CSV table of C-alpha atoms and ligand atoms in Angstrom, one decimal:
chain,number,residue,atom,x,y,z
B,238,MET,CA,-7.8,42.3,-14.1
B,239,SER,CA,-10.5,42.9,-11.4
B,240,SER,CA,-11.3,46.3,-10.5
B,241,ALA,CA,-10.5,44.4,-6.6
B,242,GLU,CA,-7.0,43.1,-7.9
B,243,GLN,CA,-6.4,47.3,-9.2
B,244,GLU,CA,-7.5,48.5,-6.2
B,245,THR,CA,-4.4,47.0,-4.6
B,246,ILE,CA,-1.4,47.8,-4.7
B,247,ASN,CA,2.4,47.4,-3.2
B,248,GLY,CA,4.0,50.4,-2.7
B,249,VAL,CA,8.0,50.8,-3.4
B,250,VAL,CA,9.9,51.7,0.1
B,251,ILE,CA,13.2,53.3,0.3
B,252,SER,CA,14.9,53.7,2.9
B,253,PHE,CA,17.1,55.8,3.8
B,254,PHE,CA,20.2,54.1,6.1
B,255,SER,CA,23.8,55.0,7.1
B,256,THR,CA,26.7,54.7,10.0
B,257,ALA,CA,27.3,58.1,10.6
B,258,SER,CA,24.7,61.3,11.2
B,259,SER,CA,24.4,64.5,9.6
B,260,VAL,CA,25.1,62.8,5.4
B,261,GLY,CA,22.0,63.5,4.8
B,262,LYS,CA,19.1,61.3,5.4
B,263,THR,CA,16.8,63.4,6.4
B,264,LEU,CA,17.2,66.5,3.3
B,265,ILE,CA,17.8,63.7,0.8
B,266,GLY,CA,14.8,61.8,2.2
B,267,ILE,CA,13.1,64.8,1.7
B,268,ASN,CA,13.5,66.0,-1.7
B,269,MET,CA,13.3,62.2,-3.2
B,270,ALA,CA,9.1,62.2,-1.4
B,271,ALA,CA,9.4,66.2,-3.5
B,272,GLU,CA,9.9,64.7,-6.5
B,273,LEU,CA,7.9,61.6,-6.7
B,274,ALA,CA,5.5,63.3,-5.4
B,275,ARG,CA,5.9,65.8,-7.9
B,276,GLN,CA,5.8,62.7,-11.1
B,277,GLY,CA,2.2,63.1,-9.3
B,278,ALA,CA,2.5,59.4,-7.3
B,279,ARG,CA,1.9,58.8,-4.1
B,280,VAL,CA,3.7,59.7,-1.6
B,281,VAL,CA,4.5,58.8,2.4
B,282,LEU,CA,7.6,59.0,3.9
B,283,VAL,CA,7.8,57.7,7.3
B,284,ASP,CA,10.7,59.4,10.2
B,285,TYR,CA,11.7,56.5,11.9
B,286,ASP,CA,14.3,58.9,13.3
B,287,LEU,CA,12.8,57.8,16.5
B,288,GLN,CA,15.3,59.6,19.1
B,289,PHE,CA,16.0,62.9,17.3
B,290,GLY,CA,13.4,63.0,14.1
B,291,ASP,CA,13.6,65.9,11.7
B,292,VAL,CA,11.3,65.3,8.7
B,293,CYS,CA,8.2,68.0,10.6
B,294,ASN,CA,11.5,70.6,11.1
B,295,TYR,CA,13.2,70.9,8.0
B,296,LEU,CA,9.6,71.0,6.4
B,297,GLN,CA,7.6,72.6,9.4
B,298,LEU,CA,5.1,70.9,10.1
B,299,GLU,CA,3.2,71.0,13.3
B,300,PRO,CA,1.6,67.3,13.8
B,301,GLU,CA,-1.4,66.8,15.5
B,302,GLN,CA,-0.6,62.7,15.2
B,303,THR,CA,2.6,61.0,15.5
B,304,LEU,CA,3.6,56.5,15.2
B,305,MET,CA,2.6,56.7,18.9
B,306,ASP,CA,-0.6,57.5,17.8
B,307,ALA,CA,-0.2,54.9,15.6
B,308,GLN,CA,1.2,51.7,17.9
B,309,ARG,CA,-1.4,53.1,20.3
B,310,SER,CA,-3.7,52.8,18.2
B,311,ILE,CA,-2.9,49.5,16.7
B,312,GLN,CA,-2.8,48.0,20.0
B,313,LEU,CA,-6.5,49.4,21.1
B,314,THR,CA,-8.4,48.3,17.9
B,315,GLY,CA,-5.6,46.2,16.5
B,316,SER,CA,-7.1,45.1,12.8
B,317,SER,CA,-9.5,47.8,11.7
B,318,PHE,CA,-6.8,50.3,12.6
B,319,ASP,CA,-5.7,52.5,10.2
B,320,VAL,CA,-2.4,54.4,9.3
B,321,ARG,CA,-4.9,57.4,8.3
B,322,GLU,CA,-5.6,59.2,11.3
B,323,CYS,CA,-2.3,58.9,12.3
B,324,LEU,CA,-0.3,60.9,9.0
B,325,THR,CA,0.6,65.0,8.1
B,326,PRO,CA,-0.2,66.3,4.9
B,327,TYR,CA,2.6,68.5,3.8
B,328,SER,CA,2.1,70.7,0.6
B,329,CYS,CA,4.5,73.3,-1.3
B,330,ARG,CA,3.7,74.6,-5.0
B,331,ASN,CA,0.2,72.4,-4.7
B,332,ILE,CA,2.5,69.4,-4.2
B,333,MET,CA,1.9,67.1,-2.0
B,334,PHE,CA,3.1,64.3,0.2
B,335,ALA,CA,1.5,62.8,3.7
B,336,VAL,CA,4.3,62.3,6.1
B,337,LEU,CA,4.6,59.9,9.3
B,338,ALA,CA,6.0,61.3,12.3
B,339,ALA,CA,9.1,60.6,14.7
B,340,PRO,CA,7.0,61.1,18.4
B,341,ARG,CA,7.4,63.9,20.1
B,342,LYS,CA,9.1,61.9,23.4
B,343,LEU,CA,12.5,60.3,23.6
B,344,GLU,CA,10.5,57.7,26.5
B,345,GLU,CA,7.9,57.6,24.1
B,346,SER,CA,11.0,57.1,21.3
B,347,TYR,CA,12.2,54.9,23.5
B,348,ASN,CA,8.5,52.2,24.1
B,349,ILE,CA,8.1,51.7,19.4
B,350,LYS,CA,8.0,48.6,19.0
B,351,THR,CA,9.5,47.0,16.0
B,352,SER,CA,6.6,44.9,15.1
B,353,VAL,CA,4.3,47.7,14.9
B,354,ALA,CA,6.7,50.2,13.3
B,355,GLN,CA,6.6,46.6,10.6
B,356,LYS,CA,3.2,46.7,10.5
B,357,VAL,CA,3.0,50.2,10.2
B,358,ILE,CA,4.6,50.4,6.7
B,359,GLU,CA,3.1,47.0,5.2
B,360,GLN,CA,-1.0,48.4,5.8
B,361,LEU,CA,1.2,52.3,3.8
B,362,GLN,CA,2.1,50.3,1.4
B,363,GLY,CA,-1.5,49.4,0.3
B,364,LEU,CA,-1.9,52.5,0.6
B,365,PHE,CA,0.9,54.9,-1.4
B,366,ASP,CA,3.2,54.2,-4.7
B,367,TYR,CA,6.0,55.3,-2.3
B,368,VAL,CA,6.4,55.2,1.3
B,369,ILE,CA,10.1,56.7,1.6
B,370,VAL,CA,12.0,55.6,5.3
B,371,ASP,CA,13.9,57.8,7.1
B,372,THR,CA,16.5,56.0,10.0
B,373,THR,CA,19.0,56.8,13.4
B,374,SER,CA,22.1,56.0,11.9
B,375,MET,CA,22.3,52.2,13.2
B,376,PHE,CA,22.4,48.3,13.3
B,377,SER,CA,19.2,48.3,15.7
B,378,GLU,CA,16.1,45.9,16.2
B,379,LEU,CA,14.4,48.6,14.2
B,380,ASN,CA,16.5,49.5,11.0
B,381,LEU,CA,17.3,45.4,10.6
B,382,MET,CA,13.9,45.0,10.0
B,383,LEU,CA,13.6,48.2,7.5
B,384,LEU,CA,17.3,46.6,5.5
B,385,ASP,CA,14.8,43.5,5.4
B,386,ILE,CA,11.2,44.7,4.0
B,387,SER,CA,12.7,47.9,1.7
B,388,THR,CA,12.9,48.2,-1.9
B,389,ILE,CA,15.5,49.3,-2.0
B,390,VAL,CA,18.1,50.8,1.1
B,391,THR,CA,20.4,53.7,0.5
B,392,TYR,CA,23.6,54.0,1.7
B,393,LEU,CA,24.1,57.0,2.4
B,394,GLY,CA,27.9,59.1,2.5
B,395,VAL,CA,30.0,61.3,3.0
B,396,VAL,CA,34.3,61.4,2.5
B,397,ASP,CA,35.2,63.6,4.7
B,398,PHE,CA,36.8,63.0,8.2
B,399,LEU,CA,38.5,58.9,9.0
B,400,PRO,CA,36.1,57.6,11.8
B,401,THR,CA,33.3,58.5,8.9
B,402,ILE,CA,35.2,56.1,5.6
B,403,LYS,CA,36.0,53.7,8.7
B,404,ASN,CA,32.0,53.7,9.7
B,405,MET,CA,31.0,53.6,6.3
B,406,LYS,CA,33.3,50.3,5.6
B,407,ILE,CA,32.0,48.4,8.9
B,408,GLY,CA,29.0,49.5,8.0
B,409,SER,CA,29.1,47.9,4.2
B,410,ASP,CA,30.9,44.3,6.2
B,411,THR,CA,28.1,44.1,7.8
B,412,LEU,CA,25.7,44.5,4.9
B,413,ARG,CA,27.7,42.5,2.8
B,414,THR,CA,28.4,39.3,5.8
B,415,LEU,CA,24.0,40.0,6.9
B,416,GLY,CA,23.3,38.6,2.9
B,417,TYR,CA,21.5,41.6,1.5
B,418,ASP,CA,21.7,41.5,-2.4
B,419,SER,CA,23.9,44.1,-3.8
B,420,GLU,CA,20.8,45.0,-6.4
B,421,LYS,CA,19.3,46.1,-3.3
B,422,ILE,CA,21.8,48.4,-1.3
B,423,ARG,CA,22.6,51.5,-2.8
B,424,LEU,CA,25.7,52.9,-2.0
B,425,VAL,CA,25.4,57.0,-2.6
B,426,LEU,CA,28.0,59.3,-1.8
B,427,ASN,CA,27.0,62.8,-1.3
B,428,ARG,CA,28.2,66.0,-0.3
B,429,SER,CA,30.7,64.7,-2.9
B,430,ASN,CA,33.0,68.1,-3.5
B,431,ALA,CA,33.0,69.6,0.1
B,432,LYS,CA,37.1,70.1,1.0
B,433,THR,CA,37.9,66.7,2.3
B,434,ARG,CA,41.6,65.5,1.4
B,435,ILE,CA,41.2,61.9,1.3
B,436,SER,CA,39.5,60.3,-2.2
B,437,SER,CA,36.9,59.2,-3.1
B,438,GLU,CA,38.4,56.8,-5.6
B,439,ASP,CA,40.4,55.9,-2.6
B,440,VAL,CA,37.6,55.8,0.0
B,441,GLN,CA,36.2,53.2,-2.3
B,442,LYS,CA,38.7,51.4,-2.9
B,443,LEU,CA,38.8,50.5,0.5
B,444,LEU,CA,34.8,50.2,0.8
B,445,LYS,CA,35.7,47.1,-2.7
B,446,GLN,CA,32.7,49.3,-4.1
B,447,GLU,CA,31.5,52.1,-6.9
B,448,PHE,CA,29.4,54.2,-5.9
B,449,TYR,CA,26.2,54.5,-7.8
B,450,TYR,CA,24.8,57.8,-7.7
B,451,VAL,CA,26.6,60.8,-6.6
B,452,LEU,CA,25.4,64.5,-4.9
B,453,PRO,CA,27.0,67.3,-5.1
B,454,ASN,CA,27.7,70.0,-1.9
B,455,ASP,CA,25.9,72.4,-1.4
B,456,PHE,CA,25.6,74.2,2.1
B,457,GLN,CA,23.9,77.6,1.6
B,458,ALA,CA,21.2,75.7,-0.4
B,459,ALA,CA,20.9,72.9,1.8
B,460,SER,CA,21.1,75.2,4.7
B,461,GLN,CA,18.6,77.7,2.8
B,462,SER,CA,15.5,74.8,2.0
B,463,ILE,CA,15.9,74.1,5.2
B,464,ILE,CA,15.5,77.4,7.0
B,465,ASP,CA,12.2,77.8,5.1
B,466,GLY,CA,10.6,75.0,5.2
B,467,LYS,CA,11.1,73.8,1.4
B,468,PRO,CA,12.4,71.3,-1.2
B,469,LEU,CA,14.9,71.9,-2.2
B,470,VAL,CA,13.3,70.0,-5.6
B,471,LEU,CA,11.0,71.7,-5.4
B,472,GLU,CA,11.7,75.2,-4.5
B,473,HIS,CA,15.6,75.8,-6.2
B,474,GLN,CA,14.3,73.5,-9.1
B,475,ASP,CA,17.4,74.9,-11.7
B,476,ILE,CA,20.8,74.4,-8.8
B,477,GLU,CA,22.4,71.1,-9.6
B,478,LEU,CA,21.8,70.0,-6.5
B,479,SER,CA,18.5,69.1,-7.1
B,480,ASP,CA,19.0,67.7,-10.8
B,481,ALA,CA,21.6,65.7,-9.4
B,482,ILE,CA,18.2,64.5,-7.4
B,483,ARG,CA,15.9,63.8,-9.8
B,484,GLY,CA,18.6,62.4,-11.2
B,485,LEU,CA,18.5,59.8,-8.2
B,486,VAL,CA,15.2,59.6,-8.8
B,487,GLY,CA,15.0,58.4,-12.0
B,488,LEU,CA,17.5,55.4,-12.3
B,489,TYR,CA,15.1,54.2,-8.8
B,490,SER,CA,12.1,54.2,-11.1
B,491,ASN,CA,12.9,53.4,-13.8
B,492,ARG,CA,12.8,49.7,-14.7
B,493,SER,CA,15.5,49.2,-17.8
B,494,LEU,CA,18.3,51.0,-14.8
B,495,GLY,CA,17.5,49.2,-12.5
B,496,GLY,CA,14.8,50.8,-10.7
B,497,VAL,CA,11.8,49.1,-9.5
B,498,GLU,CA,8.2,48.7,-11.9
B,499,GLU,CA,6.4,51.6,-10.6
B,500,PRO,CA,3.1,50.7,-9.3
B,501,ALA,CA,-0.3,51.0,-11.2
B,502,ARG,CA,-1.7,54.9,-11.3
B,503,ARG,CA,-4.7,56.7,-9.1
B,504,GLU,CA,-6.7,59.3,-10.5
B,505,HIS,CA,-6.2,62.7,-8.0
B,506,LYS,CA,-9.0,63.3,-5.4
B,507,SER,CA,-10.1,67.4,-4.5
B,508,SER,CA,-9.4,67.0,-0.8
B,509,LEU,CA,-5.2,67.1,0.7
B,510,LEU,CA,-5.3,63.3,2.0
B,511,GLY,CA,-8.2,62.3,-0.2
B,512,ARG,CA,-5.5,63.6,-3.1
B,513,LEU,CA,-3.0,61.2,-1.6
B,514,PHE,CA,-4.9,58.4,-1.3
B,515,GLY,CA,-6.3,58.4,-5.0
Z,5,ADP,N1,24.4,67.6,-0.8
Z,5,ADP,C1,24.5,68.2,0.8
Z,5,ADP,N2,25.1,70.1,0.8
Z,5,ADP,C2,25.4,70.6,1.2
Z,5,ADP,N3,25.3,70.4,2.7
Z,5,ADP,C3,24.7,69.4,3.2
Z,5,ADP,C4,23.6,68.2,1.6
Z,5,ADP,N4,23.5,67.1,1.7
Z,5,ADP,C5,22.8,67.7,3.4
Z,5,ADP,N5,23.0,69.0,3.8
Z,5,ADP,C6,23.1,68.7,5.3
Z,5,ADP,O1,24.4,68.2,6.3
Z,5,ADP,C7,22.8,68.4,7.8
Z,5,ADP,C8,23.0,67.1,7.6
Z,5,ADP,O2,22.1,66.7,6.7
Z,5,ADP,P1,20.3,66.0,7.3
Z,5,ADP,O3,19.4,65.3,5.8
Z,5,ADP,O4,20.4,66.1,8.8
Z,5,ADP,O5,21.7,64.8,8.0
Z,5,ADP,P2,20.6,63.2,8.3
Z,5,ADP,O6,19.5,62.8,8.4
Z,5,ADP,O7,21.5,61.6,7.7
Z,5,ADP,O8,21.4,63.2,10.1
Z,5,ADP,C9,22.2,69.8,7.1
Z,5,ADP,O9,22.4,70.9,7.6
Z,5,ADP,C10,21.7,69.5,6.0
Z,5,ADP,O10,21.5,70.9,4.7
Z,6,MG,MG1,18.0,63.0,9.8
């Protein structure tokens, strides 16, 4: 293989999707990014919850550039656009990943073009081993594009109230109707042991689908990690929720268990973003 070929990577895109808000997309997405980075992969976390993105709040980041700047740059410079200029580095316990922040203002979010959002992901795939994408809960044009280009979609749900479950059912029926490969869409139950009168068995029967994975409830640890701005898998490694997140990441990155091929790694460099880009 020539050195030019070795340089080309095609990062794995893992997106988080749901039909209800507050099911844990952002929290679990952040932790997945942190865990993959801890394992040595180059990771970028993209906040495509355009209007109410929480990634920077949860990580206590103050980004200088956002997706809006990326869009402006694409419109001005076309193919010479460099997405790296729009990223914000995140670091905790010497583990690093990059963040592409959501726009700051509602009117900016409203003006983001899906074609631009797609170009950005495609460029990131050439730079990172993993592109983790947080979303908002809706069947929007943006999210349909993401469902198309993702390698794996984590369809996250909680079993709490009947309306949430009705919407999960609508979501999974719609995904089936749209013809997505069932291997690609991974139905993951979050906050499994939270107090509820609804059994997860009944929900699986209703959805005609088993949960691919189950994540436990730990409200105190989850809340504390948001207060501290630090991912659970880095700061609270010994708790059950961190263990479960590591297990899910393990399934995603282990090919023999239906995961995806890990892109080739490159040696880390010393500067913060330099270390991310290899
Ligand atoms: N496994 C979990 N156990 C307990 N609380 C959780 C868990 N996952 C998420 N949460 C909490 O649920 C709330 C919503 O999570 P968030 O990631 O913002 O959801 P979403 O991005 O889907 O809207 C947050 O307060 C978070 O701390
Ligand atoms: Mg969120």
